[in-house]
Amino acid sequence: QVQLVESGGGLVQAGVSLRLSCAASGLTFSYYAMGWFRQAPGKEREFVAGISRGGGTPGYAESVSGRFAISRDNDKKTVYLQMNNLKPEDTAVYYCAAKRTILSVPYSRDASEYPYWGQGTQVTVSS
């Protein structure tokens, strides 16, 4: 019943910006911490960004800190990933994920802790 649908990926040149969206349904969205992960060919899935159920204290992987920003709109049941100054090494399939939490737990950087996942959206950055 829970469904997460990513959108906004595409083919872009280095240095430009994209905004990814993840629309959720079938859950009480405000009870869930959300995360963005990515996976490049031949590499393990890695944490990109996470945000608490209320939107406070977001966190980022070191490789994207200062360039990416995660946000959420609980009324729209949507989480966003703003990606600025994209680099070729950002090329990957990007996934959003949801994890039910209690008030004091912000998010997790461990993909195995997220039970719900979207289908992914491809981001390709050319040089």
Coordinates of C-alpha atoms in Angstrom, one line a residue:
Q1 CA 0.0 0.0 0.0
V2 CA 2.9 2.4 0.7
Q3 CA 4.2 4.0 -2.5
L4 CA 7.1 6.4 -3.1
V5 CA 7.5 7.9 -6.6
E6 CA 10.6 9.9 -7.5
S7 CA 10.7 12.4 -10.4
G8 CA 13.0 15.2 -11.7
G9 CA 16.0 13.3 -12.9
G10 CA 17.6 13.7 -16.3
L11 CA 20.7 14.4 -18.3
V12 CA 22.5 17.6 -17.5
Q13 CA 25.9 19.3 -17.9
A14 CA 28.2 19.7 -15.0
G15 CA 27.6 22.9 -12.9
V16 CA 23.8 23.1 -13.4
S17 CA 21.1 22.3 -10.9
L18 CA 18.3 19.8 -10.5
R19 CA 15.5 19.3 -8.0
L20 CA 14.3 15.8 -7.3
S21 CA 10.8 15.1 -5.8
C22 CA 9.5 12.1 -4.0
A23 CA 5.7 11.8 -3.6
A24 CA 4.4 9.5 -0.9
S25 CA 1.0 7.8 -0.5
G26 CA -0.5 5.1 1.7
L27 CA 1.2 6.3 4.9
T28 CA 0.9 9.0 7.5
F29 CA 3.8 11.0 6.0
S30 CA 4.5 13.2 9.1
Y31 CA 5.3 10.1 11.1
Y32 CA 8.2 9.1 8.8
A33 CA 11.8 10.2 8.6
M34 CA 12.9 10.4 4.9
G35 CA 16.2 9.7 3.2
W36 CA 17.8 10.1 -0.2
F37 CA 20.3 7.4 -1.4
R38 CA 22.1 6.9 -4.7
Q39 CA 23.7 4.0 -6.5
A40 CA 26.2 4.2 -9.4
P41 CA 27.0 1.1 -11.6
G42 CA 29.3 -1.3 -9.8
K43 CA 29.1 0.6 -6.5
E44 CA 27.2 0.1 -3.2
R45 CA 24.2 2.2 -2.5
E46 CA 25.2 5.2 -0.5
F47 CA 23.5 7.7 1.8
V48 CA 23.0 11.2 0.4
A49 CA 20.7 13.1 2.7
G50 CA 18.2 12.6 5.5
I51 CA 15.5 14.6 7.2
S52 CA 13.5 14.1 10.4
R53 CA 9.7 13.7 10.4
G54 CA 9.3 17.4 11.4
G55 CA 11.9 18.7 9.0
G56 CA 14.5 19.7 11.6
T57 CA 18.3 18.8 11.7
P58 CA 18.8 17.5 8.1
G59 CA 22.0 15.7 7.4
Y60 CA 24.2 15.1 4.4
A61 CA 27.0 12.9 3.1
E62 CA 30.4 14.7 3.1
S63 CA 30.5 14.4 -0.7
V64 CA 27.4 16.5 -1.2
S65 CA 27.5 18.8 1.8
G66 CA 27.2 22.5 0.7
R67 CA 25.8 21.6 -2.7
F68 CA 22.6 19.6 -1.9
A69 CA 19.7 20.4 0.3
I70 CA 16.9 18.2 1.5
S71 CA 13.4 19.5 2.5
R72 CA 9.9 18.2 3.0
D73 CA 6.3 19.4 2.7
N74 CA 4.2 17.3 5.0
D75 CA 0.9 18.8 3.6
K76 CA 1.9 17.6 0.1
K77 CA 3.5 14.4 1.4
T78 CA 6.6 15.1 -0.6
V79 CA 10.3 15.2 0.1
Y80 CA 12.7 17.1 -2.2
L81 CA 16.4 17.0 -3.0
Q82 CA 17.8 20.3 -4.4
M83 CA 21.1 19.5 -6.2
N84 CA 23.4 22.4 -7.1
N85 CA 26.7 22.5 -8.9
L86 CA 26.3 19.0 -10.2
K87 CA 29.5 17.0 -10.9
P88 CA 30.0 13.9 -13.1
E89 CA 30.6 11.8 -10.0
D90 CA 27.0 12.6 -8.9
T91 CA 25.8 10.3 -11.8
A92 CA 23.7 7.6 -10.3
V93 CA 20.1 6.3 -9.7
Y94 CA 18.6 8.3 -6.9
Y95 CA 16.2 6.7 -4.5
C96 CA 14.0 8.1 -1.7
A97 CA 13.2 6.0 1.3
A98 CA 10.8 6.2 4.3
K99 CA 11.2 5.0 7.9
R100 CA 8.7 5.3 10.7
T101 CA 10.2 7.0 13.8
I102 CA 9.5 8.4 17.2
L103 CA 9.8 12.1 18.0
S104 CA 13.4 12.1 19.2
V105 CA 14.9 10.1 16.2
P106 CA 15.8 12.3 13.3
Y107 CA 16.8 9.9 10.5
S108 CA 19.2 7.1 9.7
R109 CA 22.2 6.9 7.3
D110 CA 21.8 3.1 7.1
A111 CA 19.8 2.0 4.0
S112 CA 18.9 -1.3 5.7
E113 CA 16.8 0.6 8.3
Y114 CA 14.4 1.9 5.7
P115 CA 11.5 -0.5 4.8
Y116 CA 9.9 1.6 2.0
W117 CA 11.6 2.6 -1.2
G118 CA 10.8 4.3 -4.5
Q119 CA 11.7 3.0 -7.9
G120 CA 14.5 5.5 -8.5
T121 CA 15.2 8.2 -10.9
Q122 CA 18.3 8.5 -13.1
V123 CA 20.6 11.5 -12.9
T124 CA 23.4 11.7 -15.5
V125 CA 25.9 14.6 -15.3
S126 CA 28.1 15.1 -18.4
S127 CA 31.4 16.9 -18.4

